[in-house]
Coordinates of C-alpha atoms and ligand atoms in Angstrom, one line a residue:
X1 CA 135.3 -53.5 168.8
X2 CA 138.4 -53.3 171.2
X3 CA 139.8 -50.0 171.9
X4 CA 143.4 -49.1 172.9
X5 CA 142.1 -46.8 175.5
X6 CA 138.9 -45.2 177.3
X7 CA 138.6 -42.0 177.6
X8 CA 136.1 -39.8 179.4
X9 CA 135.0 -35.7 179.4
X10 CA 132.6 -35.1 182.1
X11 CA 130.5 -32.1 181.1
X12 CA 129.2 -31.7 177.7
X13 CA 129.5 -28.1 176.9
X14 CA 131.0 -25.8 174.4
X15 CA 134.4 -27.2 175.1
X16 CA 133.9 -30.6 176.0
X17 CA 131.4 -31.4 173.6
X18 CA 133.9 -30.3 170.5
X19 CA 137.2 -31.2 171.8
X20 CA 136.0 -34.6 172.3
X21 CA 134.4 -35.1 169.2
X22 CA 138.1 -33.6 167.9
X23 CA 139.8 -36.4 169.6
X24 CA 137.5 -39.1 169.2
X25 CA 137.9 -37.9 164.6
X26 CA 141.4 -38.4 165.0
X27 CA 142.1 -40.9 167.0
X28 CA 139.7 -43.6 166.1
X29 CA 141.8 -46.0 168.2
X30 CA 140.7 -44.7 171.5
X31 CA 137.3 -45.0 173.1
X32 CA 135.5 -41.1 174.1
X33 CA 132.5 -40.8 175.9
X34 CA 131.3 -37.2 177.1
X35 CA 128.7 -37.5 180.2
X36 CA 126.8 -34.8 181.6
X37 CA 124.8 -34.1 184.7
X38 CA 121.9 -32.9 182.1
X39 CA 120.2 -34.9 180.7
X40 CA 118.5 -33.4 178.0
X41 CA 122.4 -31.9 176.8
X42 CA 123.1 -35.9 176.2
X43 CA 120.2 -36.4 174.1
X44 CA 120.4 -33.0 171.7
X45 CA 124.4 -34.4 171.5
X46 CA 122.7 -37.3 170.3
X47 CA 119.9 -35.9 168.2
X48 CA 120.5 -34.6 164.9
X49 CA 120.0 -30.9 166.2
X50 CA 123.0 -30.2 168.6
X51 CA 123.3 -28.0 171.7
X52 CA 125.7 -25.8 170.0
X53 CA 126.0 -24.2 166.8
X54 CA 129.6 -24.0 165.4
X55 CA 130.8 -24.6 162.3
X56 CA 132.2 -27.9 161.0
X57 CA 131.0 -29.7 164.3
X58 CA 128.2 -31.3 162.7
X59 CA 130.5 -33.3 160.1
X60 CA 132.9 -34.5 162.9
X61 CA 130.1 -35.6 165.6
X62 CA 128.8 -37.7 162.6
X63 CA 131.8 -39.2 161.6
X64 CA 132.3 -40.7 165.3
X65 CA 129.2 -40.8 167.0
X66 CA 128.6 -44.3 167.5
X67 CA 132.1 -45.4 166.2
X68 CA 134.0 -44.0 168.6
X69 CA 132.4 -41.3 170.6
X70 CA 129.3 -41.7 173.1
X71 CA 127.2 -39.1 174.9
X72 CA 125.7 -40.9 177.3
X73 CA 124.6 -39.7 181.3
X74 CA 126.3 -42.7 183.0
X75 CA 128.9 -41.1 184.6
X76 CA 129.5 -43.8 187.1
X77 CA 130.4 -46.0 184.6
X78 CA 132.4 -43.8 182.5
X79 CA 134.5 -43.1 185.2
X80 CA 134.8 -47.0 186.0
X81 CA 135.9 -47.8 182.2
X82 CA 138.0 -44.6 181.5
X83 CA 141.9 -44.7 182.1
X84 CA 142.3 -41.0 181.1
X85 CA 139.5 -38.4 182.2
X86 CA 139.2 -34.8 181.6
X87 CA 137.1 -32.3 183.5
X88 CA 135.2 -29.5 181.3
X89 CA 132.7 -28.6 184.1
X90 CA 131.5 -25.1 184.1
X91 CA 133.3 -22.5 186.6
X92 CA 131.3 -19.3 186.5
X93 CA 132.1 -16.6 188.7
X94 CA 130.3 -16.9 192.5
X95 CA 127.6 -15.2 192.8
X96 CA 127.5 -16.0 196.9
X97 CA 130.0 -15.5 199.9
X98 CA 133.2 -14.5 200.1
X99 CA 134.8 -13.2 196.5
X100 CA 131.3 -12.9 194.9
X101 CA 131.1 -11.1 191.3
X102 CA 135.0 -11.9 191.6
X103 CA 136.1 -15.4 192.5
X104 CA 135.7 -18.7 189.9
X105 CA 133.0 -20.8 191.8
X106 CA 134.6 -24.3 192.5
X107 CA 131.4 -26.2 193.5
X108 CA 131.0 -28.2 190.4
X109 CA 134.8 -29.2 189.6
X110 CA 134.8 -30.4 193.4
X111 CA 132.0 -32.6 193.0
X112 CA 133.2 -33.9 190.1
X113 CA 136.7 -34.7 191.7
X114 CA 134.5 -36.5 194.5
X115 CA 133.2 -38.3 192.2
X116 CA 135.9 -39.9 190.1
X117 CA 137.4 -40.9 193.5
X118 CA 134.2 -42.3 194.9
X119 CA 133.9 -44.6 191.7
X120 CA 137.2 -45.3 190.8
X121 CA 138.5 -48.7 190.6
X122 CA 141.5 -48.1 189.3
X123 CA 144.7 -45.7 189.0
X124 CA 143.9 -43.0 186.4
X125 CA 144.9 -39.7 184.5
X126 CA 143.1 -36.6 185.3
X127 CA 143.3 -33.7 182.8
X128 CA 141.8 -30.5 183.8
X129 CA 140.3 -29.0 180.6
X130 CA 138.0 -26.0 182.8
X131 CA 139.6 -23.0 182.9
X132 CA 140.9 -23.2 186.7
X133 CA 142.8 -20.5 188.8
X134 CA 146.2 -21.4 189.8
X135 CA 146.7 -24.5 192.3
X136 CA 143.1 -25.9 191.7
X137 CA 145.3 -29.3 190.6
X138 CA 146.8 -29.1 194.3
X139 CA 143.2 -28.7 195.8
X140 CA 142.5 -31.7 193.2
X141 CA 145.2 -34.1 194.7
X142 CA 144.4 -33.5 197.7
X143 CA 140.7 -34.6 197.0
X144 CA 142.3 -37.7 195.3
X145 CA 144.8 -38.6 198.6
X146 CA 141.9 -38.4 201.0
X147 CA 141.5 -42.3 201.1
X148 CA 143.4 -45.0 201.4
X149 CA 144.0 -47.3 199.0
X150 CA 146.2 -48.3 195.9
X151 CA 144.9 -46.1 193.1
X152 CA 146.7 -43.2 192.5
X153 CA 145.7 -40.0 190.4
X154 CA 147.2 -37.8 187.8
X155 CA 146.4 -34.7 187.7
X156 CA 147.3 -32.3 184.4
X157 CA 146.1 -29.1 183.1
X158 CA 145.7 -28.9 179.7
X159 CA 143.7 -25.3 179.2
X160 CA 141.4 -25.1 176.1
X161 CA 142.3 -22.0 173.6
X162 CA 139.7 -23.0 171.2
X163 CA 137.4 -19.7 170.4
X164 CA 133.7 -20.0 170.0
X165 CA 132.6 -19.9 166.3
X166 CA 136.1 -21.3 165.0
X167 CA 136.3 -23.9 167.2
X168 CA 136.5 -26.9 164.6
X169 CA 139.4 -25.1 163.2
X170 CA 141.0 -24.3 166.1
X171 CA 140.8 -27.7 167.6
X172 CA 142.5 -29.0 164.6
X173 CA 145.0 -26.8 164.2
X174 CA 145.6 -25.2 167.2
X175 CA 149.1 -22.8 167.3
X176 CA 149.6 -24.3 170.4
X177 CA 148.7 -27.4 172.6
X178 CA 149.8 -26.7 176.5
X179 CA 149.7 -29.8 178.9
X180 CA 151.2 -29.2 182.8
X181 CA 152.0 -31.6 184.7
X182 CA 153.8 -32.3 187.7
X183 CA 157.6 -33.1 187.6
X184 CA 157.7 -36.3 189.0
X185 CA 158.2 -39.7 187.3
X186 CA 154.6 -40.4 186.9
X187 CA 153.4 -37.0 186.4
X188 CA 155.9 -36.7 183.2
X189 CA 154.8 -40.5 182.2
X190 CA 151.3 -39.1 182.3
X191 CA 152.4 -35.9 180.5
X192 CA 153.2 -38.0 177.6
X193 CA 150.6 -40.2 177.4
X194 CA 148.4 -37.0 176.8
X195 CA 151.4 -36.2 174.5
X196 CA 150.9 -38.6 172.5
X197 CA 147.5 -38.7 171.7
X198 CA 147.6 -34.9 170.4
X199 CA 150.8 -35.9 168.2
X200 CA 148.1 -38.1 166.0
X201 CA 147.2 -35.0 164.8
X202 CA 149.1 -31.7 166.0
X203 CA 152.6 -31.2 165.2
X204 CA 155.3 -32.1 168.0
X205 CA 156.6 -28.9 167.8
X206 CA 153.0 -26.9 168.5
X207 CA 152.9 -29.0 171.7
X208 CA 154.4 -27.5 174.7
X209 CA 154.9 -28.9 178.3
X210 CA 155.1 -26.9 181.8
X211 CA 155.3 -27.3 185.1
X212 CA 151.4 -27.6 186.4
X213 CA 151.1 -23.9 187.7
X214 CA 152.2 -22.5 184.7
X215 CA 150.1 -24.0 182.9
X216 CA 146.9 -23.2 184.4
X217 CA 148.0 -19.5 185.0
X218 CA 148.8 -19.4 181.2
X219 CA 145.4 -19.9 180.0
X220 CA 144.2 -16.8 182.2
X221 CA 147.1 -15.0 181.4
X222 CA 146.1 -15.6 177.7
X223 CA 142.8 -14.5 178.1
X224 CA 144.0 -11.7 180.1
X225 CA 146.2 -10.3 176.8
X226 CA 143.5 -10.8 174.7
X227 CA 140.8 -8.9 176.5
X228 CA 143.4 -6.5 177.6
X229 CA 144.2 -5.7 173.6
X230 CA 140.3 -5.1 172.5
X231 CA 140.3 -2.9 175.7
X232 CA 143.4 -1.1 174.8
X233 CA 141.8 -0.4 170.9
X234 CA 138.0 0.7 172.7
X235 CA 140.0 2.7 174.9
X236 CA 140.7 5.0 172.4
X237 CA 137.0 5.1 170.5
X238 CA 136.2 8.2 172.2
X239 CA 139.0 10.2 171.7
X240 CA 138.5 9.6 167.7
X241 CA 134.9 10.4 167.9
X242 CA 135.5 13.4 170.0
X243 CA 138.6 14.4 167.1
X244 CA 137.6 13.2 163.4
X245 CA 140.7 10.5 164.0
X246 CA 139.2 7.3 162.6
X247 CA 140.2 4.1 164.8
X248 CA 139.8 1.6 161.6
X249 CA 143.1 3.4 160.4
X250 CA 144.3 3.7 163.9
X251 CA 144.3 0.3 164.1
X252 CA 145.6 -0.7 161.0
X253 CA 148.6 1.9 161.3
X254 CA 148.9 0.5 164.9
X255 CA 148.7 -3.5 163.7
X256 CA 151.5 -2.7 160.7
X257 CA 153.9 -2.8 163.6
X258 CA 155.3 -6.5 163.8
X259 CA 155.8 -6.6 167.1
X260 CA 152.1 -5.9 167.6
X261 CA 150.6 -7.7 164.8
X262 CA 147.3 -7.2 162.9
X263 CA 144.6 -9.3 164.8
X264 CA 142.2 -8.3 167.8
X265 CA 142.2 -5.4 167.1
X266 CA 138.9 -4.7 165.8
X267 CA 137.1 -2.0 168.0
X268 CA 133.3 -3.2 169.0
X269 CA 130.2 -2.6 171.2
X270 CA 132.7 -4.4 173.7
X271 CA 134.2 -8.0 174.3
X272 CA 131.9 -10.7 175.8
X273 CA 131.8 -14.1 176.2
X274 CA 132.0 -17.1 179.0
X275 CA 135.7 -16.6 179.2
X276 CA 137.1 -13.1 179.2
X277 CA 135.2 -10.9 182.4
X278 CA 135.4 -14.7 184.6
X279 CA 139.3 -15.5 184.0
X280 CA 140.3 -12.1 184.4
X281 CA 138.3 -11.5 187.7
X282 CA 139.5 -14.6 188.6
X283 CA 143.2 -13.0 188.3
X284 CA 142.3 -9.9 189.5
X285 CA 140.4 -12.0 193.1
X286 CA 143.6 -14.2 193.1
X287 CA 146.2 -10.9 193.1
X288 CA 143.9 -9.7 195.7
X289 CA 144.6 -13.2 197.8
X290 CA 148.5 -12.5 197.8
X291 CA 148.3 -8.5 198.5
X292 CA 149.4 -7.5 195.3
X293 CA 146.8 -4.6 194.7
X294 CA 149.2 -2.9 192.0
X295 CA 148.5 -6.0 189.8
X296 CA 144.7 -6.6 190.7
X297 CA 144.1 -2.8 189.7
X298 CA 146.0 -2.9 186.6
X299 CA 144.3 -6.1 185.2
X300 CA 140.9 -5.4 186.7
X301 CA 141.4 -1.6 184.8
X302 CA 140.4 -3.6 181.5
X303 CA 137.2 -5.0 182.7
X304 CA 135.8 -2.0 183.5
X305 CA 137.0 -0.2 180.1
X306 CA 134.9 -2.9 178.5
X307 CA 131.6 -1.8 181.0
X308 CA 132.0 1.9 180.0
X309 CA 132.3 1.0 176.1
X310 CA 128.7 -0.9 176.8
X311 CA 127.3 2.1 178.9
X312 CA 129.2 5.1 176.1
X313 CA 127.0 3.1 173.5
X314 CA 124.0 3.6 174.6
X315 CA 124.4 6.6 175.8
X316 CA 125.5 7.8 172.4
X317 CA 122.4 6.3 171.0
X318 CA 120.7 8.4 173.6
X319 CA 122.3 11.8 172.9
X320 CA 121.6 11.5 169.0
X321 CA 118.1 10.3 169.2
X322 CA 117.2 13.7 170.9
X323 CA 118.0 12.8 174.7
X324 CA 114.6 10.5 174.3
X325 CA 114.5 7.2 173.4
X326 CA 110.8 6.3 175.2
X327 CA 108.7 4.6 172.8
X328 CA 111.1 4.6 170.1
X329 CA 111.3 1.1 168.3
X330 CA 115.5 0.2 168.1
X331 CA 116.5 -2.7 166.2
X332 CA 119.2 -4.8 167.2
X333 CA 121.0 -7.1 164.4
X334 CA 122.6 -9.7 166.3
X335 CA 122.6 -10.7 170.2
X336 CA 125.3 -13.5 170.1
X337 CA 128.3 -11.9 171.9
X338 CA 130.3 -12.7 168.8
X339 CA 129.5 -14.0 165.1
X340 CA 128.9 -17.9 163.7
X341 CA 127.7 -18.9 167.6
X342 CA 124.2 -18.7 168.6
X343 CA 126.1 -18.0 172.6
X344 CA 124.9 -15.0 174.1
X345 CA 126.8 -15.6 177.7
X346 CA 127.9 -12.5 178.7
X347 CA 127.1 -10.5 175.3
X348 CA 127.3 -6.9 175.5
X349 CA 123.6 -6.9 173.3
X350 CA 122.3 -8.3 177.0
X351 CA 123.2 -4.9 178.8
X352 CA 122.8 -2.8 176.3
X353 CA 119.1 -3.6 175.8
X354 CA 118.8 -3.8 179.4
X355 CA 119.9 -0.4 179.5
X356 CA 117.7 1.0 176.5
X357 CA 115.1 -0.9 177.9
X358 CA 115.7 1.7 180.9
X359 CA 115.3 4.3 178.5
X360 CA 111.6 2.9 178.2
X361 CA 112.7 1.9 174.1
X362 CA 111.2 -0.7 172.6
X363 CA 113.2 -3.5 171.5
X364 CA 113.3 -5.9 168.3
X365 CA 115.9 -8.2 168.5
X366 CA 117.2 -10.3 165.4
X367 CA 119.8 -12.9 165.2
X368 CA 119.8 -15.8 163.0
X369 CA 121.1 -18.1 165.6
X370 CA 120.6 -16.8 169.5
X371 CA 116.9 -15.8 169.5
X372 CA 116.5 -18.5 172.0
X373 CA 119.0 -17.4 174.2
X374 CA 118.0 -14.0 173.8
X375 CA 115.0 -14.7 175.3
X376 CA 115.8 -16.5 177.7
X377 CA 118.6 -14.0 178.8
X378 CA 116.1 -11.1 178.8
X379 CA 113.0 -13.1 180.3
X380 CA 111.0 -11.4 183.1
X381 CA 112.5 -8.6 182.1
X382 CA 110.4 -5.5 181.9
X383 CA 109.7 -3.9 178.5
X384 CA 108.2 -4.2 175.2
X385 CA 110.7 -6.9 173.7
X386 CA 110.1 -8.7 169.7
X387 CA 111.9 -11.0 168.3
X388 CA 112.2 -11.5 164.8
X389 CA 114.5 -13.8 162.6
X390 CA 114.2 -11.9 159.4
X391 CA 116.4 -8.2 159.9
X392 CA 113.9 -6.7 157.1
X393 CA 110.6 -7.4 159.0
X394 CA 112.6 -7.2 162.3
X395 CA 113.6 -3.6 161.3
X396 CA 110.5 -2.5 160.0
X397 CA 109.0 0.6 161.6
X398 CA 111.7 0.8 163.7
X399 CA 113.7 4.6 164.6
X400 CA 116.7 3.1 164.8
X401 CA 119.1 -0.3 164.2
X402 CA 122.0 -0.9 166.4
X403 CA 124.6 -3.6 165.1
X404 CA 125.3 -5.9 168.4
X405 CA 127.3 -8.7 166.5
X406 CA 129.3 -8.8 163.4
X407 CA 127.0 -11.4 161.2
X408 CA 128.6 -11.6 157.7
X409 CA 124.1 -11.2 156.4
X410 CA 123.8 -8.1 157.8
X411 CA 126.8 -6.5 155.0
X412 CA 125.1 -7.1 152.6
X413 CA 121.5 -6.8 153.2
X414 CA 119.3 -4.3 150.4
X415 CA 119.4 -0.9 153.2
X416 CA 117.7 0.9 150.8
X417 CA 114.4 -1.4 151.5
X418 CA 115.1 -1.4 155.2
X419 CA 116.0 2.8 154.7
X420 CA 112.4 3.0 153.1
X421 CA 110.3 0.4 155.9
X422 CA 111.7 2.8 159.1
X423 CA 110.8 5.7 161.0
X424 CA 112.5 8.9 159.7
X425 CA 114.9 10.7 160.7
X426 CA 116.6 6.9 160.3
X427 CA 119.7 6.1 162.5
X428 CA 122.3 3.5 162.4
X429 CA 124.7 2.9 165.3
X430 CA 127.5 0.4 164.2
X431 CA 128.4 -1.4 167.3
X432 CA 131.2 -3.4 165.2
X433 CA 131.9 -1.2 162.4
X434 CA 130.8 -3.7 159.6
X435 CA 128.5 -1.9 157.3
X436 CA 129.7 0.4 154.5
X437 CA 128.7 4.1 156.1
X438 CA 129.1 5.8 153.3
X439 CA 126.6 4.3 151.3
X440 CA 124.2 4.6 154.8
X441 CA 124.3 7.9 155.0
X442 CA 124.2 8.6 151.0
X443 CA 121.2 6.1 151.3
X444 CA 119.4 8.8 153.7
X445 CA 120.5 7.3 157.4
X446 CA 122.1 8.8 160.4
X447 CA 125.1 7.0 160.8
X448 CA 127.1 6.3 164.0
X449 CA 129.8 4.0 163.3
X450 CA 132.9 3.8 166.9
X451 CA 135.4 5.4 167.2
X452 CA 134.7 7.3 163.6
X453 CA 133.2 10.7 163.9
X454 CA 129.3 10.3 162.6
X455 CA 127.6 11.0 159.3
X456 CA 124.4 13.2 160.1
X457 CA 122.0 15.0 158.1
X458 CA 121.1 17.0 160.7
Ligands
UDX1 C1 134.1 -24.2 179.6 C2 135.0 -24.5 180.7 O1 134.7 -25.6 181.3 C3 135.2 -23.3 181.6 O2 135.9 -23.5 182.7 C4 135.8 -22.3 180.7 O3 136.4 -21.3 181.4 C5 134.8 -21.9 179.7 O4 134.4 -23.0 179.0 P1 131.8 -24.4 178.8 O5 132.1 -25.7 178.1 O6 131.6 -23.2 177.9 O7 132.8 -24.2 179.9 O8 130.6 -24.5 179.8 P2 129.2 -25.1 179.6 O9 128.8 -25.0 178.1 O10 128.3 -24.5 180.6 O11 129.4 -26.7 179.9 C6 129.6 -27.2 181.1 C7 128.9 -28.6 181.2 O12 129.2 -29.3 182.4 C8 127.3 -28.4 181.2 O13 126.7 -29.1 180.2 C9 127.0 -28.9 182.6 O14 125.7 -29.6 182.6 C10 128.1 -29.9 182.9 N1 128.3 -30.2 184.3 C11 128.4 -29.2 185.2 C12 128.4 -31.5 184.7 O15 128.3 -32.5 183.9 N2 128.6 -31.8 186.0 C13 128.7 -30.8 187.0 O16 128.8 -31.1 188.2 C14 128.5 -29.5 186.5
UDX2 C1 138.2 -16.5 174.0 C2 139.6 -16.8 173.6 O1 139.9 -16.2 172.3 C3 139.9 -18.3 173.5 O2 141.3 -18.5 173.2 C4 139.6 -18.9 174.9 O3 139.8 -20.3 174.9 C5 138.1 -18.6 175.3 O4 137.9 -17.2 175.3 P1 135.9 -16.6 172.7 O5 135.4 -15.8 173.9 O6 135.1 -17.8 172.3 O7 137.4 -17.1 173.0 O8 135.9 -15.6 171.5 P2 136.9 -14.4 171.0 O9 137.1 -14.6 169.6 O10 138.1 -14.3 171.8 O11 136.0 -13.1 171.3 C6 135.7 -12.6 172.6 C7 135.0 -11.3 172.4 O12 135.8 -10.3 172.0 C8 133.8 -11.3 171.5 O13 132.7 -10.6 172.1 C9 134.3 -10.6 170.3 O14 133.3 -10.1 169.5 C10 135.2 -9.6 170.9 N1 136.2 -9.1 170.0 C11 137.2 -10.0 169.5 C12 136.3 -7.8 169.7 O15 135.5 -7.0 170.1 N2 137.3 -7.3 168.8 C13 138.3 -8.1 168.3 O16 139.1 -7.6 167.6 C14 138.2 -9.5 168.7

């Protein structure tokens, strides 16, 4: 079979792995292939038991695997074949040096620049899909310069807005598509060859161009909002505990208001995530870089809003459990930092039971799709830790449960059995405000829902 064009994604992660599959479903004209550095990633891609959960990916991975999309760790030849490669390579926040906890660790994008150029044979398209900071594509060109000869480069940013556990849908119908580019006549030639393979499928109207640093600073500036709104709603959690207000009307009156609309606004445990703390660090370091303090404080103000909803958790578990929560057996339904993804980067179930586990509790953890991450995020820690894919045996015994991730199961699961299998007094601290609390506390439970004032029996 002849394709009209190759196309390659190096690194086959939670955005590379499903946008390509996306592109390669509707554009069975084009040739995708997704390498990775890992090995074992490329065979569960092509196993029958993927690396990722998310919903709907199964279907479209085995429409095209095969047809049109490859997962395969040859990089050196993808990178030969391909006319049109994007880059979806981690960039986690340095851990080392100068901007450490802050800064978006460049190693692996600039190896994989190195790379394209070291193998290239011929002129090509380079589409950052990573979430970058602004002017990475200028530090990419000047990667691609650095030797002479007749191929040229590229480069556009075209961020990824696709959110875990809807990604399927959001890949096919995204509200927006952003592609940057360069203003110059090959960089706008290029900009519309990328065009045009979204308009198989997206709307022309949902696609929008920009110049290159817009681009990349929009999907942090995105991310930034976003965070920034589930903030904003935690922020006031306290303040209705503390005054019988209830935020679940708050929020509603609040969201009624066109101009601020209805969604992200639900009030949680706190936001987690791969995305969120990293891009908006990322802004905050980048501020920092060009003296502007003002606008590093302002943005970095909603990071740490997020730590102290994580830290006013437990400590509210702590305060209404006696002040004592050695030895006491606490539940927690769900660890994946949101629902329908078995992801647990950056979940706020990993400090909280950190923190509990402080606290000398002991832990059961339940979650029908991130056990494995769960223990591997909470491995050599030190502790009594179970975990337990059923939430009735998982909760049975236990003093308390503490709702981590808003699972759709855990509505409607029989909490009269699970009320009768616990320790008594029997306490219930709703990190996402999903379960009816009513009918908790009628059932027999100590209920501590956010941002609502409790229901005790005490
Ligand atoms: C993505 C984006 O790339 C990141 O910038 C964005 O902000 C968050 O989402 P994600 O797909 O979630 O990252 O990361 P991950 O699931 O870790 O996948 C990255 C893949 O790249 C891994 O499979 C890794 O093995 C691979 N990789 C990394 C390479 O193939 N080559 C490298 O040099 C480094
Ligand atoms: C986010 C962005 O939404 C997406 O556009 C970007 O490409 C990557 O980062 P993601 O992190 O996958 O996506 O999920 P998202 O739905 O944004 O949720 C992030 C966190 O916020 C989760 O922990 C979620 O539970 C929490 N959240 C979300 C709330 O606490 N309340 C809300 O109202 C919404």
């Amino acid at each position: 079979m002849t394709f009209k064009k190759n196309m390659l994604c190096i690194g086959a992660g939670y955005v590379g792995g499903p946008t390509m599959a996306m592109i390669a479903y509707k554009c069975p004209q084009y040739k995708v292939t997704v390498v990775d550095i890992n090995p074992a990633r490329i065979a569960e891609w092509n196993s029958d038991d993927l690396p990722i959960y998310e919903p709907g990916l199964d279907k479209v991975v085995k429409a095209t695997r095969g047809r049109n999309l490859f997962f395969s760790t040859e990089i050196e030849h993808g990178i030969k074949e391909a006319e049109i490669i994007f880059v979806s390579v981690n960039t986690p926040i340095k851990t080392f040096g100068a901007g450490a906890g802050m800064a978006a660790d460049l190693q692996y994008w600039e190896k994989t620049a190195r790379q394209i150029l070291k193998y290239s044979e011929s002129s090509k398209i380079i589409v950052e899909k990573s979430t970058f900071p602004v002017r990475t594509a200028f530090a990419m060109e000047r990667i691609f310069s650095s030797t002479e000869n007749d191929i040229h480069f590229d480069v556009l940013s075209n961020p990824e807005f696709l959110a875990e556990g809807t990604a399927i849908k959001d890949l096919e119908e995204p509200d927006r598509v952003l592609i940057g580019s360069r203003e110059t006549p090959s960089g706008l030639k290029a900009r519309d060859e990328l065009v045009e393979i979204y308009a198989s499928w997206v709307p022309k109207k949902r696609i929008i161009t920009s110049n290159i640093w817009s681009s990349e600073l929009s999907k942090l500036v995105a991310n930034a909002f976003l965070a920034q709104r589930i903030s904003s709603i935690n922020s006031f959690t306290a303040l209705c505990e503390k005054t019988e207000a209830d935020i679940t009307e708050v929020a509603r009156a609040t969201g009624m208001d066109s101009r601020l609309g209805n969604k992200f606004l639900n009030s949680s445990v706190g936001w987690g995530g791969s995305c969120f703390k990293k891009d908006i660090l990322n802004l905050v370091y980048l501020c920092r870089n060009y003296n502007l303090s003002k606008e590093a404080d302002y943005w970095e103000g909603v990071v740490r809003i997020n730590e102290y909803q994580k830290e006013r958790f437990v400590l509210n578990i702590l305060s209404a459990m006696f002040n004592t929560l050695a030895s006491k057996k606490i539940c927690l339904f769900g660890f994946a930092f949101k629902a329908n993804t078995g992801d647990t980067r950056e979940s706020p179930a990993i400090f909280i039971s950190k923190r509990l586990l402080d606290e000398k509790a002991e832990l059961v953890i339940t979650d029908p799709k991130a056990l494995d991450n769960a223990m591997t995020d909470l491995d050599g820690i030190d502790g009594k830790i179970s975990y337990i894919e059923d939430p009735y045996e998982a909760s049975d015994g236990c003093d308390a449960i503490a709702v981590m991730t808003e699972w759709e199961i855990y509505k409607s699961l029989d909490f009269e059995k699970i009320y009768r299998s616990m320790v008594k007094p029997a306490f219930i601290f709703d990190g996402r405000n999903i379960l009816d609390h009513k009918r908790l506390f009628d059932i027999g439970f100590n209920v501590f829902p956010i941002g609502k004032p409790p229901l005790t029996h005490y």
